[in-house]
XYZ file of C-alpha atoms in Angstrom:
610
model
C 0.186 -0.291 0.057
C 1.122 3.127 -1.012
C 0.538 6.758 0.777
C 0.030 9.106 -2.489
C -0.305 13.091 -1.965
C -2.182 14.240 -4.898
C -2.723 17.996 -6.599
C -5.658 18.722 -8.727
C -5.520 22.985 -10.519
C -8.159 24.942 -11.039
C -9.208 23.691 -14.222
C -9.629 20.025 -13.484
C -12.145 20.807 -10.692
C -13.635 23.861 -12.726
C -17.366 22.379 -12.257
C -19.301 20.303 -10.378
C -18.876 17.472 -13.213
C -15.108 17.854 -12.728
C -15.090 17.403 -9.393
C -17.365 14.355 -9.251
C -14.956 13.026 -12.008
C -11.639 13.909 -9.271
C -13.234 12.163 -7.091
C -14.445 9.068 -9.278
C -10.366 9.050 -9.854
C -9.659 9.160 -6.293
C -12.214 7.020 -5.418
C -9.996 4.156 -7.873
C -6.962 4.940 -6.195
C -8.185 4.793 -2.896
C -9.664 1.138 -4.059
C -6.109 0.236 -5.540
C -4.869 -0.375 -1.973
C -3.441 3.177 -1.345
C -3.982 6.034 0.907
C -4.945 9.449 -0.163
C -4.627 13.118 0.709
C -5.653 15.470 -2.168
C -4.840 18.855 -2.079
C -6.798 20.994 -4.198
C -6.869 25.165 -5.877
C -10.185 26.981 -5.764
C -12.400 26.433 -8.797
C -12.011 27.690 -11.892
C -11.316 31.470 -12.370
C -12.598 31.988 -9.379
C -9.314 33.465 -7.668
C -9.784 35.854 -10.971
C -13.153 36.938 -9.988
C -12.311 37.345 -6.038
C -9.085 39.816 -7.367
C -11.594 42.165 -9.541
C -13.864 42.228 -6.568
C -10.925 43.225 -4.288
C -10.057 45.821 -7.569
C -13.379 46.773 -7.609
C -13.483 48.254 -3.764
C -9.641 49.337 -3.616
C -7.559 49.759 -5.904
C -4.263 49.266 -3.922
C -6.310 46.570 -1.573
C -4.509 45.529 1.520
C -2.322 42.529 1.348
C -3.701 40.492 4.758
C -7.457 41.030 3.082
C -6.343 39.731 -0.187
C -5.219 36.690 1.704
C -8.229 36.210 3.824
C -10.673 37.301 0.314
C -8.244 34.568 -1.802
C -8.518 31.288 0.562
C -11.262 31.175 0.453
C -11.485 30.457 -3.030
C -9.633 26.325 -1.947
C -12.173 26.320 0.629
C -14.888 25.650 -1.881
C -13.262 23.434 -3.401
C -12.906 21.387 -0.522
C -15.660 20.791 0.983
C -17.975 20.364 -2.370
C -15.135 17.569 -3.300
C -15.195 16.154 -0.079
C -18.571 15.882 -0.425
C -18.619 14.381 -3.500
C -16.054 11.286 -1.916
C -18.941 10.720 0.941
C -21.057 10.278 -1.562
C -19.210 7.294 -3.603
C -19.613 6.258 -0.408
C -15.484 7.002 0.731
C -14.713 8.351 4.262
C -13.143 11.955 3.259
C -12.637 15.033 5.471
C -11.947 18.500 3.875
C -9.262 20.782 5.485
C -8.079 23.773 5.684
C -3.976 25.081 5.260
C -4.406 26.151 8.849
C -6.136 22.742 9.773
C -3.529 21.137 8.252
C -0.716 22.637 10.368
C 0.640 24.366 7.669
C 2.899 26.603 8.924
C 4.610 29.647 6.843
C 6.149 33.304 7.368
C 4.078 35.794 8.474
C 4.570 37.348 4.840
C 1.003 37.748 3.382
C 0.270 37.039 -0.161
C 3.778 35.196 -1.020
C 4.504 33.485 2.251
C 7.063 30.658 2.629
C 6.040 27.374 4.384
C 8.429 26.813 7.384
C 6.645 23.792 8.768
C 3.533 21.217 8.336
C 2.555 19.803 11.621
C 1.628 16.077 10.040
C -0.213 14.300 13.889
C -3.768 15.348 12.772
C -3.125 14.782 9.023
C -1.575 11.232 10.180
C -4.888 10.419 12.520
C -7.186 10.882 9.942
C -5.128 9.059 7.403
C -4.714 5.619 9.242
C -8.730 5.980 10.208
C -9.003 5.688 6.436
C -10.045 8.751 5.358
C -9.179 10.569 2.530
C -8.285 13.925 3.479
C -8.644 16.929 1.546
C -6.320 20.090 1.647
C -7.146 23.293 0.269
C -4.005 24.452 -0.837
C -1.974 28.007 -1.113
C -2.629 28.793 2.322
C -1.232 28.462 5.652
C -0.978 30.098 9.020
C 1.673 32.537 10.448
C 3.730 31.037 13.442
C 3.278 34.104 15.276
C 0.987 33.682 18.192
C -2.140 35.580 15.765
C -2.474 32.772 13.510
C -3.221 35.293 10.753
C -3.634 33.491 7.448
C -1.542 33.487 4.601
C -1.196 33.090 1.099
C 1.925 31.326 -0.438
C 1.813 33.122 -4.143
C 1.729 31.993 -7.473
C 1.980 28.139 -8.051
C 0.919 27.271 -4.510
C -1.341 24.582 -4.920
C 2.055 23.032 -6.088
C 4.223 23.835 -3.357
C 1.311 22.925 -1.130
C 0.975 19.359 -2.607
C 4.850 18.494 -2.466
C 5.624 20.167 1.219
C 2.628 17.870 2.261
C 4.398 14.473 0.342
C 7.890 15.556 1.695
C 6.348 16.373 4.986
C 4.249 12.979 5.118
C 7.285 11.177 3.534
C 4.692 9.840 1.023
C 5.897 7.414 -1.705
C 5.415 9.947 -4.579
C 2.890 12.782 -5.484
C 0.830 13.260 -8.528
C 0.339 16.706 -10.112
C -2.707 16.774 -12.273
C -3.379 19.096 -14.594
C -4.986 20.415 -18.458
C -1.431 18.377 -20.415
C -0.378 15.219 -20.483
C 2.803 15.953 -18.632
C 5.619 18.024 -19.197
C 6.082 18.810 -22.929
C 8.710 20.594 -24.520
C 7.096 23.394 -25.159
C 4.013 25.224 -24.414
C 1.291 23.163 -26.975
C -0.663 26.326 -26.629
C 1.762 28.073 -28.916
C 3.233 24.719 -30.231
C 0.765 22.067 -30.372
C 3.273 19.667 -31.672
C 5.093 19.928 -28.879
C 6.266 16.117 -27.485
C 5.654 14.807 -24.227
C 8.408 14.009 -21.997
C 8.731 10.260 -20.496
C 11.209 12.218 -17.484
C 12.832 14.964 -16.559
C 15.057 16.167 -14.052
C 14.881 18.480 -11.291
C 17.382 20.589 -12.263
C 16.169 20.635 -15.831
C 12.687 21.345 -14.747
C 13.685 24.098 -12.433
C 15.552 26.189 -15.505
C 12.605 25.546 -17.875
C 10.357 26.948 -15.041
C 8.157 27.944 -17.770
C 7.666 25.127 -19.503
C 4.476 23.209 -20.348
C 2.118 25.438 -19.951
C 3.685 26.095 -16.931
C 2.095 23.042 -15.378
C 4.282 23.199 -12.437
C 5.712 26.016 -10.410
C 9.331 26.204 -9.978
C 8.799 26.142 -5.822
C 7.488 22.827 -5.920
C 10.107 21.180 -7.742
C 12.704 22.782 -5.218
C 11.178 21.219 -2.516
C 10.956 17.954 -4.674
C 14.621 18.124 -5.261
C 15.904 18.915 -2.128
C 13.823 16.493 -0.228
C 14.139 13.675 -2.986
C 10.244 13.489 -3.019
C 9.110 11.446 -6.675
C 7.182 13.976 -8.849
C 4.647 12.577 -11.902
C 2.899 15.333 -13.615
C -0.508 13.649 -15.239
C -3.435 14.560 -17.214
C -6.818 15.075 -15.356
C -8.838 13.975 -18.550
C -6.811 10.691 -19.383
C -5.143 7.751 -18.315
C -2.006 8.767 -19.284
C 1.346 7.749 -17.695
C 2.762 11.495 -17.699
C 6.143 12.801 -16.853
C 8.661 11.599 -14.205
C 10.205 15.280 -12.649
C 13.577 12.896 -11.037
C 16.276 13.634 -8.558
C 18.862 12.639 -7.052
C 18.919 11.135 -3.341
C 18.814 13.766 -1.120
C 21.164 15.319 1.811
C 19.496 14.629 5.554
C 17.402 17.686 5.658
C 15.209 18.734 8.098
C 11.716 19.285 7.777
C 11.747 22.371 10.337
C 12.187 25.904 7.465
C 11.257 23.418 5.006
C 10.888 26.385 2.174
C 13.520 28.718 3.567
C 16.381 25.830 4.780
C 19.954 26.687 3.389
C 19.957 27.957 -0.250
C 23.153 27.094 -1.227
C 24.756 23.860 -1.411
C 27.760 24.009 -2.653
C 30.855 26.606 -4.188
C 33.131 25.647 -7.050
C 35.441 27.434 -8.892
C 37.354 26.826 -12.262
C 40.945 28.673 -12.511
C 41.378 26.654 -16.246
C 39.239 29.489 -18.365
C 40.046 32.656 -19.885
C 37.885 35.087 -21.594
C 36.877 36.377 -24.916
C 35.441 39.715 -25.907
C 34.383 40.841 -29.377
C 33.631 44.643 -28.404
C 31.547 47.039 -30.225
C 29.676 44.177 -32.731
C 26.529 45.556 -35.052
C 23.383 45.285 -33.289
C 21.369 43.659 -35.869
C 19.973 39.450 -36.116
C 23.209 37.209 -37.318
C 25.736 38.449 -35.663
C 25.775 35.981 -33.008
C 24.392 33.124 -35.566
C 27.699 33.981 -37.308
C 30.175 34.527 -34.550
C 29.430 30.858 -32.577
C 28.832 29.211 -35.534
C 32.449 29.315 -36.692
C 33.780 29.050 -33.139
C 31.463 25.773 -33.692
C 32.928 25.125 -36.473
C 36.308 24.994 -35.613
C 35.448 22.541 -32.340
C 36.420 25.249 -29.673
C 34.517 24.539 -26.529
C 32.794 27.764 -24.764
C 31.501 27.694 -21.475
C 29.359 30.788 -20.261
C 28.563 33.476 -22.879
C 27.329 36.810 -22.631
C 25.333 39.656 -24.671
C 25.236 42.753 -23.053
C 22.666 45.578 -23.035
C 23.169 47.046 -26.121
C 24.874 50.849 -26.597
C 23.941 52.646 -30.088
C 23.965 50.830 -32.475
C 26.442 48.052 -30.689
C 26.570 45.274 -28.723
C 29.927 42.773 -27.311
C 29.606 39.695 -26.573
C 31.987 37.927 -24.460
C 33.119 34.290 -23.900
C 35.119 32.401 -22.073
C 37.110 29.217 -22.844
C 39.150 26.937 -20.811
C 43.131 27.935 -21.576
C 44.868 24.952 -23.387
C 42.376 26.298 -26.514
C 42.225 29.983 -25.807
C 44.930 30.858 -28.850
C 42.211 29.096 -30.911
C 39.180 30.791 -29.386
C 41.145 34.379 -30.340
C 42.231 33.393 -33.534
C 38.384 32.820 -34.711
C 37.223 35.609 -32.830
C 40.033 37.936 -34.799
C 39.492 36.736 -38.158
C 35.340 37.247 -37.851
C 35.621 40.622 -36.202
C 37.242 42.320 -39.743
C 34.173 41.008 -41.545
C 31.988 43.246 -38.985
C 33.398 46.269 -39.226
C 32.152 48.577 -41.596
C 35.823 50.082 -42.359
C 38.859 48.165 -42.946
C 40.569 49.672 -40.219
C 39.058 49.328 -36.871
C 38.359 53.064 -35.466
C 36.844 53.780 -31.908
C 33.294 52.805 -32.942
C 34.568 49.568 -34.802
C 34.614 45.574 -33.469
C 37.654 44.463 -32.011
C 39.092 41.699 -30.023
C 39.862 41.597 -26.292
C 41.523 38.711 -24.499
C 41.688 38.204 -20.889
C 43.861 35.536 -19.127
C 43.757 34.443 -15.727
C 40.487 34.591 -15.130
C 38.399 31.963 -12.690
C 35.060 31.154 -12.331
C 33.193 31.080 -8.671
C 29.967 29.690 -8.736
C 27.199 28.970 -5.717
C 24.672 25.933 -6.676
C 21.177 24.972 -5.071
C 18.310 24.838 -5.396
C 16.776 27.206 -3.227
C 17.923 30.534 -4.719
C 14.762 30.440 -6.580
C 12.510 33.600 -6.026
C 15.171 34.597 -3.051
C 16.739 37.725 -4.372
C 18.899 37.959 -1.356
C 21.102 35.196 -2.262
C 22.692 36.398 -5.169
C 23.275 40.058 -3.691
C 24.529 38.369 -0.803
C 27.216 36.638 -2.908
C 27.845 40.222 -4.470
C 28.794 41.902 -0.981
C 30.429 38.832 0.321
C 33.023 39.096 -3.060
C 33.152 43.078 -2.373
C 33.937 42.874 1.212
C 36.925 40.204 0.041
C 38.066 43.265 -1.962
C 37.112 40.665 -5.252
C 35.764 42.599 -8.388
C 33.457 40.584 -10.322
C 34.339 41.069 -14.256
C 31.586 38.694 -15.577
C 27.901 37.247 -14.146
C 25.513 34.515 -15.216
C 22.510 33.215 -13.307
C 20.613 30.394 -13.455
C 17.679 29.341 -11.142
C 20.263 27.138 -9.729
C 23.434 28.955 -10.165
C 25.203 32.179 -9.833
C 28.790 32.067 -11.416
C 31.087 35.210 -11.152
C 34.542 35.612 -13.347
C 36.932 37.544 -11.336
C 40.707 37.565 -11.404
C 42.139 33.735 -10.916
C 44.838 35.803 -8.087
C 41.794 36.394 -6.559
C 39.766 32.903 -6.886
C 40.963 30.922 -3.307
C 39.773 34.648 -1.866
C 36.524 34.627 -3.379
C 36.376 30.890 -2.645
C 36.698 30.670 1.359
C 35.024 33.853 1.823
C 31.932 32.762 -0.337
C 31.722 29.684 2.156
C 32.007 31.090 5.064
C 29.536 33.247 3.829
C 27.202 30.374 2.768
C 28.069 28.179 5.626
C 29.620 25.573 3.046
C 31.959 22.829 4.014
C 35.295 22.167 1.698
C 33.744 19.057 0.326
C 30.841 21.044 -1.129
C 31.352 21.591 -4.718
C 35.457 22.274 -5.405
C 37.334 22.942 -8.156
C 35.991 22.419 -12.067
C 39.043 20.821 -14.028
C 37.111 21.359 -17.397
C 34.493 23.400 -18.653
C 30.720 22.767 -17.264
C 29.544 23.668 -20.548
C 30.963 22.754 -23.966
C 28.145 24.537 -26.118
C 29.425 24.694 -28.745
C 31.857 21.619 -30.662
C 30.423 19.185 -33.582
C 28.503 16.671 -32.168
C 27.141 13.007 -34.142
C 24.850 12.338 -31.599
C 21.148 12.166 -33.579
C 19.700 12.860 -30.124
C 18.789 16.388 -29.527
C 20.740 17.847 -26.708
C 17.871 19.980 -25.577
C 14.828 18.940 -23.941
C 12.495 21.756 -23.623
C 12.040 25.734 -25.265
C 11.000 28.417 -22.699
C 8.806 31.365 -23.212
C 8.082 34.248 -20.744
C 6.445 37.175 -21.550
C 6.187 38.387 -18.014
C 9.889 40.122 -17.620
C 11.133 43.392 -17.884
C 14.873 44.800 -18.349
C 16.461 47.505 -16.428
C 19.698 49.009 -17.433
C 21.827 51.402 -15.618
C 24.110 53.242 -17.307
C 28.172 54.131 -15.879
C 28.285 52.083 -12.912
C 31.204 52.440 -11.388
C 33.552 49.588 -12.135
C 34.437 48.828 -8.312
C 34.230 46.073 -5.750
C 30.877 46.582 -4.177
C 28.870 48.301 -7.189
C 26.767 44.654 -7.773
C 26.371 44.144 -4.249
C 25.173 47.761 -3.447
C 22.547 47.596 -6.495
C 21.235 43.574 -5.959
C 21.175 44.161 -2.306
C 18.825 47.082 -2.830
C 16.307 44.693 -5.495
C 17.037 42.509 -1.985
C 15.296 44.844 0.464
C 12.154 45.680 -1.703
C 11.599 41.462 -2.592
C 12.295 42.598 -6.009
C 13.505 38.991 -7.565
C 15.947 39.267 -10.535
C 16.803 36.639 -13.231
C 19.063 37.573 -15.917
C 22.087 39.404 -15.081
C 24.646 41.332 -17.750
C 27.568 43.240 -16.631
C 28.753 44.944 -19.976
C 32.529 44.203 -20.694
C 32.841 47.927 -22.936
C 34.854 49.608 -20.169
C 34.560 53.708 -20.103
C 36.910 56.284 -18.228
C 34.368 59.195 -16.671
C 36.387 62.077 -14.249
C 38.532 59.181 -13.825
C 36.549 56.433 -13.220
C 36.028 53.347 -14.725
C 32.305 52.471 -15.671
C 30.292 50.133 -17.041
C 26.401 49.030 -17.659
C 24.728 46.697 -15.742
C 21.357 45.357 -17.300
C 19.174 42.926 -15.168
C 15.323 41.302 -16.025
C 13.194 41.406 -13.374
C 9.402 40.243 -13.309
C 7.137 42.644 -15.316
C 5.467 43.753 -12.180
C 8.406 44.678 -10.050
C 9.540 47.006 -13.443
C 8.103 50.275 -12.656
C 8.959 50.026 -8.501
C 12.670 48.589 -9.405
C 12.780 51.776 -12.303
C 11.331 54.065 -9.119
C 13.409 53.010 -6.622
C 16.754 52.269 -8.251
C 16.181 56.458 -9.962
C 16.118 57.918 -6.596
C 19.742 57.020 -5.238
C 21.582 56.727 -8.930
C 22.503 60.405 -7.942
C 23.738 59.416 -4.919
C 25.622 56.375 -5.143
C 27.569 57.594 -8.688
C 25.201 55.829 -11.120
C 23.678 56.867 -14.297
C 21.054 56.824 -16.382
C 18.185 53.611 -15.463
C 16.604 52.430 -18.427
C 13.018 50.632 -18.452
C 12.632 48.416 -21.001
C 8.645 46.324 -20.945
C 8.579 45.079 -24.678
C 10.894 41.971 -23.890
C 10.859 38.111 -23.863
C 13.274 35.857 -22.901
C 12.995 32.589 -24.958
C 15.588 29.776 -23.582
C 16.273 25.943 -24.160
C 17.135 23.386 -21.732
C 18.946 19.811 -21.610
C 21.475 18.223 -18.880
C 22.577 16.626 -22.060
C 23.873 19.977 -23.943
C 27.397 19.513 -21.778
C 29.927 18.415 -23.911
C 27.764 18.778 -27.164
C 28.812 21.739 -29.380
C 27.150 23.434 -32.012
C 23.983 24.206 -29.651
C 24.403 27.654 -29.050
C 25.175 28.412 -32.723
C 22.287 26.476 -33.928
C 20.066 28.401 -31.624
C 21.254 31.613 -32.832
C 21.160 30.514 -36.593
C 17.061 30.175 -35.714
C 16.576 33.226 -34.416
C 18.657 35.300 -37.877
C 17.128 33.000 -39.927
C 13.459 34.661 -39.003
C 15.438 38.629 -38.681
C 14.953 38.238 -35.035
C 17.887 40.465 -33.503
C 19.263 38.890 -29.884
C 19.404 42.074 -27.511
C 20.656 39.820 -24.205
C 22.680 36.208 -24.202
C 23.232 34.706 -20.577
C 24.242 31.121 -20.459
C 24.614 28.260 -17.680
C 25.364 24.599 -17.588
C 22.007 23.461 -19.039
C 20.400 26.732 -20.381
C 20.855 29.317 -22.969
C 18.941 32.168 -22.546
C 18.728 34.655 -25.191
C 15.977 38.406 -24.578
C 14.558 39.238 -28.173
C 11.207 41.990 -28.750
C 8.474 40.751 -27.201
C 6.214 40.756 -30.125
C 9.219 38.323 -31.249
C 8.824 36.515 -28.386
C 6.134 32.994 -29.830
C 7.839 33.126 -33.442
C 11.136 32.942 -31.815
C 10.140 30.193 -29.664
C 8.476 28.218 -32.178
C 11.605 28.899 -34.638
C 14.129 27.308 -31.947
C 11.653 24.406 -31.412
C 11.389 23.180 -34.620
C 15.153 24.377 -35.077
C 15.932 21.341 -32.686
C 13.498 19.204 -34.196
C 11.759 18.514 -30.833
C 7.947 18.511 -32.397
C 6.090 14.974 -32.211
C 2.999 13.731 -34.841
C 0.416 14.255 -32.202
C -1.126 17.610 -31.678
C -2.126 18.244 -27.829
C -5.501 20.127 -27.351
C -5.548 21.923 -24.235
C -9.144 21.861 -22.500
C -10.700 25.113 -22.320
């Protein structure tokens, strides 16, 4: 007999008929000899309707009262589903987050789970009841017993957290698609179903598969080793398993706010190649990295900063032994990118930097926690380490620093994040050879994701000295603004004797205006230049653990965009992800072009139920 946690989203319980169908599915699972806890969302568009009512009362409703209001949506569903199970002759009991014992931070509208008191839950399970739990909600740990909600994806988070706390055999997430697909089937109906995907890949593809799984839920599954499967509410298909390595023993106390960083890693065997002032137009990155791929040059990090005028900078890191080959490729391409035969100040040129190192912090606990990257940057600043490049992903933040400062940086980060020396360590080879030819017929890319809900902020002429990134991202963290991509320009200008660089980063679109306003207020005081906001962007990403050691991947992505005349505004990479920022109106076309380029489509078309 297995203990299973099942979660059903809003569309799965959107009507009386659908609730009855869910009850039949749950009843069938119980009759097969299993114990079941069911976590449900509010019915259909109930939450949207409640938000609309609140906005009719107040343009800026109080967050505490919003939690009180929105938590009622799930209470309707749990009561109806319990009644439906009882009508089938199955003992069932509905419970709110407070009754279950889901204890959270005292942070309205975006609380994280601290722990779950399982005594009452276990008693009902042992009595043979199906326990139907309201997802998305809990109560604060303070004596006031305030109702809190968990924010977007909260029911997924509730379900996996309950599975971890009960040490359930597995957790099933039921949704309106048959599992995790290679991309959003609403945009590409030929998207292909995956049998399995790793937690790390799923974390990077936070918006993959019609947003069927929230990263916070995957984070908990990864940290606590909860077997997770995403299945369709409408069919009996096996779905997609989200797999994780056997976890290290973790306490269930401070469940979602436990140590966010698991390891500190470093690689001293690197050099940086930068092409400065390349034309800001479609096809430039495809041309550069296509030639790099043909010359079998393995590349690790790739970044392209925000444009300045009509030009841009592209930088990448390579293993030291192949630096000369990489330099030769860049030097050969640079003249072809110039409008004049002889380089001028405003024409493309190649800059090489030896003796660099990459230091990284890694861990699934970084998602949605703006303070983690800020803490890394502050730690490096306090150690007197200047950051030359930054690369971010859902599970890792990497900084390129001077090689002579590597030991100091690593020791400082290990102390700051309380990491023992055995966790992480030196990376003797680049983590991702994204660009060398490979003969495998299997695509190294598992999925393509599109995020249309981001805005980009660029700060011009930031002083290039230790502590600037720490100040900037520390301010954002204080205002609870999470940052996604971070790109520091390679072009340096000396103004009034101070070397300066631009820095650009992406945030949630709804945080864009607040972030700009806050940063503009402190820019003059801190010696920064203009703060520029662009809300009309889209981020398209490819993800796959198989990209490690397989080249031509980046070149293929860039070429797919170039063929559609889509200009790349920013590039950032991690070991298993490459992300490009493009114009918002070209986002869907970019996704479709990249999905086709990597031949990820299947023969079957998926129709997502209304």
